[in-house]
Coordinates of N, CA, C and O in Angstrom, one line a residue:
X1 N 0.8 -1.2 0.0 CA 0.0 0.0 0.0 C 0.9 1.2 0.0 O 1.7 1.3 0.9
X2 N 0.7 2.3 -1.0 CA 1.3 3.0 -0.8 C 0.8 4.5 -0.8 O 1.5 5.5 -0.5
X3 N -0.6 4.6 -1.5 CA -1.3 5.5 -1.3 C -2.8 5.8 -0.6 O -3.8 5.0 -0.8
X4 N -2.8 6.7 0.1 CA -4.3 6.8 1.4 C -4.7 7.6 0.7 O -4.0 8.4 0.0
X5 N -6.4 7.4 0.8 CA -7.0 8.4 0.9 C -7.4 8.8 1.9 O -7.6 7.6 2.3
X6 N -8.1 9.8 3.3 CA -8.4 10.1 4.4 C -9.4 11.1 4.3 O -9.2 12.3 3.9
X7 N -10.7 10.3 4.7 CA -11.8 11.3 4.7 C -12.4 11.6 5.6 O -13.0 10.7 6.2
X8 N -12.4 12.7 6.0 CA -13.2 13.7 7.4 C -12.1 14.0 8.4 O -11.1 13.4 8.4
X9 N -12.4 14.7 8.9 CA -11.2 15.3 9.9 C -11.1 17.0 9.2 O -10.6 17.0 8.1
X10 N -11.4 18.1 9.8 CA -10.6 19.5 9.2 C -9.0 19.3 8.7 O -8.6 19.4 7.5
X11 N -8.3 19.1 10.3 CA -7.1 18.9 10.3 C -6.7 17.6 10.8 O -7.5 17.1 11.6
X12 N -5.6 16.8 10.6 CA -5.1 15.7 10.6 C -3.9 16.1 12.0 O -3.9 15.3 12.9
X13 N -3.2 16.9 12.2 CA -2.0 17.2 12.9 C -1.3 16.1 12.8 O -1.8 15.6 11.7
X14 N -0.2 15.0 13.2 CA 0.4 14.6 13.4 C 0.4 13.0 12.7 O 1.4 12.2 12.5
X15 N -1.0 13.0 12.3 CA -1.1 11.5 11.5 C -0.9 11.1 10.4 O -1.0 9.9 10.2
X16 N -0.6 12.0 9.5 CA 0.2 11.7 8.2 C 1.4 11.5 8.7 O 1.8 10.5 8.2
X17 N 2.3 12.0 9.5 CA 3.5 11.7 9.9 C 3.3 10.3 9.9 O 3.5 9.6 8.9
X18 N 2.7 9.8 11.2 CA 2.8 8.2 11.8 C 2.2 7.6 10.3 O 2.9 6.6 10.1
X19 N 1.5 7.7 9.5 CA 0.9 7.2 8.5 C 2.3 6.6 7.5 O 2.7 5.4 7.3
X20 N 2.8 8.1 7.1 CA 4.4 7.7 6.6 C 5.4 6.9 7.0 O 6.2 6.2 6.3
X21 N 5.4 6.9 8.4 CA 6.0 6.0 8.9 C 5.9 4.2 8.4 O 6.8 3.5 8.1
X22 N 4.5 4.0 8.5 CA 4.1 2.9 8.2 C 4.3 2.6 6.6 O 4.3 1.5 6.0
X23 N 4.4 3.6 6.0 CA 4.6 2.9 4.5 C 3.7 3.9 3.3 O 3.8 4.0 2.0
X24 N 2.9 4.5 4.1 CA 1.7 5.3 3.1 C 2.8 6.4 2.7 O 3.3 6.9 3.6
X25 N 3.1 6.8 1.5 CA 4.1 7.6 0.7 C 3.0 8.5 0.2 O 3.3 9.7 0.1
X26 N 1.9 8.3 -0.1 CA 1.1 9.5 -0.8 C -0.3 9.5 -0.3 O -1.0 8.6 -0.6
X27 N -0.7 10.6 0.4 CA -1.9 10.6 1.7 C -2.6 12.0 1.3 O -2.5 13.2 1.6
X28 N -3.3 11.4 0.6 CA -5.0 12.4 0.2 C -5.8 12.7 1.2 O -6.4 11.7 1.7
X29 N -6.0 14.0 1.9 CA -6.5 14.3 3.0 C -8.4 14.9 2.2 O -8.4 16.1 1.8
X30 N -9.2 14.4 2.2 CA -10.3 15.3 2.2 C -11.3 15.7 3.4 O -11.8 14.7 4.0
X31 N -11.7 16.9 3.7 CA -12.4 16.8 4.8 C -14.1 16.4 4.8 O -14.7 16.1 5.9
X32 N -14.6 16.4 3.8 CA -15.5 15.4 4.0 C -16.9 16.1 4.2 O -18.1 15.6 4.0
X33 N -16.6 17.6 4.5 CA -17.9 18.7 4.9 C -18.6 19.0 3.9 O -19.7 19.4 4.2
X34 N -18.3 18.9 2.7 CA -19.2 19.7 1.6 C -20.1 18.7 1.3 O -19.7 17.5 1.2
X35 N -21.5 19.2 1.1 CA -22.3 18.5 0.5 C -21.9 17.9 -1.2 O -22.2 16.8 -1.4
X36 N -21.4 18.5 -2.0 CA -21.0 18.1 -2.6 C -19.9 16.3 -3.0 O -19.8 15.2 -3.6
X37 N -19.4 16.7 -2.2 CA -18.2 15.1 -1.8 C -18.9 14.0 -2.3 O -18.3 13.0 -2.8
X38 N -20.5 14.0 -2.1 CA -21.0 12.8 -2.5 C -20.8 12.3 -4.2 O -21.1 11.2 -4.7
X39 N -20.2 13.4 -4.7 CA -20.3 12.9 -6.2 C -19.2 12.6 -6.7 O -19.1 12.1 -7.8
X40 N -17.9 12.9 -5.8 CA -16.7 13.1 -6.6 C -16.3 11.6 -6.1 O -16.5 11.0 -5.0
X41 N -15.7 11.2 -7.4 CA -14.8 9.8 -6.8 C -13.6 9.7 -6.3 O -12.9 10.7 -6.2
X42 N -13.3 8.6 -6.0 CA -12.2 8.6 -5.6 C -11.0 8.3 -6.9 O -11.2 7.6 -7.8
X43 N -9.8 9.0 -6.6 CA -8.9 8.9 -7.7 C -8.5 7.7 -8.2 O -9.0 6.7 -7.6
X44 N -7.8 7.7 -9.0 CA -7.3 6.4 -9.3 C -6.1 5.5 -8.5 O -6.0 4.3 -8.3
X45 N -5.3 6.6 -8.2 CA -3.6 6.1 -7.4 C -4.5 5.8 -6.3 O -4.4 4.6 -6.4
X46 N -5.4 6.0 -5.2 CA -5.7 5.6 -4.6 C -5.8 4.0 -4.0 O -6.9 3.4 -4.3
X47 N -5.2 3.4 -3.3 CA -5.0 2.3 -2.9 C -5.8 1.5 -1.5 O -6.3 0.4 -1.3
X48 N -5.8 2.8 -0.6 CA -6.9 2.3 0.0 C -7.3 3.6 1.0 O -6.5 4.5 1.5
X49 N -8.8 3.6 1.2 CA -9.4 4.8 1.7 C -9.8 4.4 3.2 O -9.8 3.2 3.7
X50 N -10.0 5.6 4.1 CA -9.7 5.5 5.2 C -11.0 6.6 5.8 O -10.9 7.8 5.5
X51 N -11.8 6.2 6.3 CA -12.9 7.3 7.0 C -12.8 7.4 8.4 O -12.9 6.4 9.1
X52 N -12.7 8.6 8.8 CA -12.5 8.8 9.9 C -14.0 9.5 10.4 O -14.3 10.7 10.4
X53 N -14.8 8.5 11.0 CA -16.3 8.2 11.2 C -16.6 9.4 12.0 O -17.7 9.7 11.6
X54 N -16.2 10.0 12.8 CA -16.5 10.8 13.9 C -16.7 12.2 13.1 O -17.3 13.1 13.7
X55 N -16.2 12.4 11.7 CA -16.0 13.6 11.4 C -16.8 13.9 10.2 O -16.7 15.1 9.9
X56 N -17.7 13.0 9.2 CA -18.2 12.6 8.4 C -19.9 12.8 8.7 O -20.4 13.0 9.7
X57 N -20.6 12.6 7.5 CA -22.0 12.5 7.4 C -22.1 11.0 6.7 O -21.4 10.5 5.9
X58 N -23.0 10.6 7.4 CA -23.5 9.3 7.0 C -23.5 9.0 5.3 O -23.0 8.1 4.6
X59 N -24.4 10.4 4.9 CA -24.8 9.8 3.4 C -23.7 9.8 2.7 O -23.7 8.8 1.9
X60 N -22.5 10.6 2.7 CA -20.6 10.5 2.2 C -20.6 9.4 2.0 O -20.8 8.8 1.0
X61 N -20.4 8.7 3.4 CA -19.6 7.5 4.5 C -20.3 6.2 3.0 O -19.5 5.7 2.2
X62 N -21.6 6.0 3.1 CA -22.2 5.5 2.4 C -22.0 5.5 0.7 O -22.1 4.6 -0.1
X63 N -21.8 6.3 0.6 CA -21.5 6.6 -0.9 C -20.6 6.3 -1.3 O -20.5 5.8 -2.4
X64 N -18.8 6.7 -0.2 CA -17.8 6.2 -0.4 C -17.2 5.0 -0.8 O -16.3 4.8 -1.6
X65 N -18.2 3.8 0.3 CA -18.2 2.7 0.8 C -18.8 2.2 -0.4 O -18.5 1.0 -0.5
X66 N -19.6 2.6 -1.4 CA -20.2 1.7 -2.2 C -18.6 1.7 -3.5 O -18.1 0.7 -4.0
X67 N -18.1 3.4 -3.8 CA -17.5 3.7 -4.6 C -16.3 2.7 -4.4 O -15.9 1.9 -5.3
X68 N -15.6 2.9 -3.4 CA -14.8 1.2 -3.1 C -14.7 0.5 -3.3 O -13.7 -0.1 -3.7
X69 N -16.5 -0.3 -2.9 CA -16.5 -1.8 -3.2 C -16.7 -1.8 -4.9 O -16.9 -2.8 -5.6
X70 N -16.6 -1.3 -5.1 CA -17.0 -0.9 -6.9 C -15.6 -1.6 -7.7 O -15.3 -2.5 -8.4
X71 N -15.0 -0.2 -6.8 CA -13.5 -0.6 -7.4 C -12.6 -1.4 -6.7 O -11.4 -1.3 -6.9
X72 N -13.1 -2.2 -5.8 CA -12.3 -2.8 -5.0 C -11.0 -2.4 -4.3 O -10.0 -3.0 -4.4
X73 N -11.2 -1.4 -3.5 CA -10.5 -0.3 -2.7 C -10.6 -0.8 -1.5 O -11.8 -0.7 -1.1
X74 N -10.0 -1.2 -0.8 CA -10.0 -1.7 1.0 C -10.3 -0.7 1.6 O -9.4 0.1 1.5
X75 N -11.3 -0.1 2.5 CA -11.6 1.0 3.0 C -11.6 0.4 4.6 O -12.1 -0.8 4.8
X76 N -11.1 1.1 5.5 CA -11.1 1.2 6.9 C -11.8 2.7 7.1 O -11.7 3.8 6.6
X77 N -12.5 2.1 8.6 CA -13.3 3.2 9.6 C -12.6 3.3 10.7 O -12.1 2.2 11.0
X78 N -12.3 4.6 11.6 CA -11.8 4.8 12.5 C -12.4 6.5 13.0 O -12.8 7.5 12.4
X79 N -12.3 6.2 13.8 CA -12.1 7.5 14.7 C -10.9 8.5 14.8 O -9.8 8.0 14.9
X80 N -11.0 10.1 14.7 CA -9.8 10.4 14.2 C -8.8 10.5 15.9 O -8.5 11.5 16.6
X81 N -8.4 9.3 16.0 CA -7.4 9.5 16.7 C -6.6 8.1 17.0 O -7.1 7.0 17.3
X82 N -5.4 8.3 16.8 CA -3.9 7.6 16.2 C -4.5 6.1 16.9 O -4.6 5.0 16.3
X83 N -4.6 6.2 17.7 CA -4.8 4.5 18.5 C -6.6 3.8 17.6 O -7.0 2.7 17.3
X84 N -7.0 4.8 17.5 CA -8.1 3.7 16.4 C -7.8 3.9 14.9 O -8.5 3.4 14.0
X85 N -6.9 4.5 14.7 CA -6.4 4.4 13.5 C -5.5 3.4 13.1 O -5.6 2.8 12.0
X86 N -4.3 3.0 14.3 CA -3.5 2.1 13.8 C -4.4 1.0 14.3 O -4.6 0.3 13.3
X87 N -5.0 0.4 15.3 CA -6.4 -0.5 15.2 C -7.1 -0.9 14.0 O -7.5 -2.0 13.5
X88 N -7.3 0.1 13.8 CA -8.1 -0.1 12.1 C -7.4 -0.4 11.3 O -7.9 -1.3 10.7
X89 N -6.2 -0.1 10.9 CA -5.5 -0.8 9.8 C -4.7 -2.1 10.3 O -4.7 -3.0 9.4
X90 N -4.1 -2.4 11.5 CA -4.3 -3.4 11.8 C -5.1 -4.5 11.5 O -4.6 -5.6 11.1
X91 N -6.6 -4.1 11.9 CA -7.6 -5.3 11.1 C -8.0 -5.7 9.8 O -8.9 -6.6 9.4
X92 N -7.0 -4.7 9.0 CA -7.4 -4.6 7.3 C -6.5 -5.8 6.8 O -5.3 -5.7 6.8
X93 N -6.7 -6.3 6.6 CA -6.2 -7.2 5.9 C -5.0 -7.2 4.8 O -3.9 -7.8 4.9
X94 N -5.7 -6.4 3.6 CA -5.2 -5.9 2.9 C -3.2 -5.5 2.9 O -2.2 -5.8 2.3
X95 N -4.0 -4.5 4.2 CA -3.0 -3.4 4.8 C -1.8 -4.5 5.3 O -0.6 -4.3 5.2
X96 N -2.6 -5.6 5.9 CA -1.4 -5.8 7.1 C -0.3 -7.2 6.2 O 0.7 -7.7 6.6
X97 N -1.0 -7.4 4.8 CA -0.2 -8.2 4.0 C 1.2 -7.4 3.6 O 2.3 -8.0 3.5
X98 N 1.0 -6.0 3.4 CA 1.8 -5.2 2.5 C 3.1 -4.4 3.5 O 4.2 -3.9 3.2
X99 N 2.0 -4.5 5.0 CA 3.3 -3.7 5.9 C 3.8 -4.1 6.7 O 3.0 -4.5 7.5
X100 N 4.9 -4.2 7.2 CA 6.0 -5.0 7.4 C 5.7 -4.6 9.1 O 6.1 -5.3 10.0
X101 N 5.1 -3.5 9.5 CA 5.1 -2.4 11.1 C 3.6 -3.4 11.5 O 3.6 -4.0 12.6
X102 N 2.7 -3.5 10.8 CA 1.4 -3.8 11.1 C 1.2 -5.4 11.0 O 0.1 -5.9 11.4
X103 N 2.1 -6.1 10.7 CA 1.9 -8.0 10.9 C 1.5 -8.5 11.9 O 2.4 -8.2 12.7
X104 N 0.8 -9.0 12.4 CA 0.8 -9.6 13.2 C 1.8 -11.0 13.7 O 1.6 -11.6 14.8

């Protein structure tokens, strides 16, 4: 995995750092507020999308989630803060084949 996308949150502070750490090299931050968001897709470099539940509107979260499974995009839910984030990617599957920090 080497590119995120990250939806909801205004500001991120410090978790693109730790994100990089782990391996994510190119980290799309959108915040998720505009009513509009429901239409736009997700890019193509995109590898795997990441909602950060607390900061989001259902009908997005929903719409995202379908645009994923579409394209078969691994999407994790978390809360925006670092301990249910690295949680969440922990349980991805996807994630934890590719990173060497996150194996169990």
């Amino acid at each position: 995995m080497k590119s995120l996308m990250i939806v909801g949150a205004d500001k991120l502070g410090s978790i693109p750092v730790r994100l990089n750490e782990l391996g994510f090299q190119h980290i799309l931050h959108v915040s998720g507020r505009k009513v509009k968001m429901v239409h736009k897709d997700i890019p193509e470099r995109i590898d795997l999308v990441l909602v950060l539940t607390d900061f989001i509107n259902h009908n997005i979260s929903k719409k995202l989630t379908e645009k994923a499974k579409n394209r078969s995009i691994p999407i994790c839910y978390a809360k925006r803060s670092w301990c249910s984030i690295y949680q969440s990617l922990s349980n991805c599957n996807e994630v934890c084949e590719q990173c060497p920090l996150l194996r169990h």
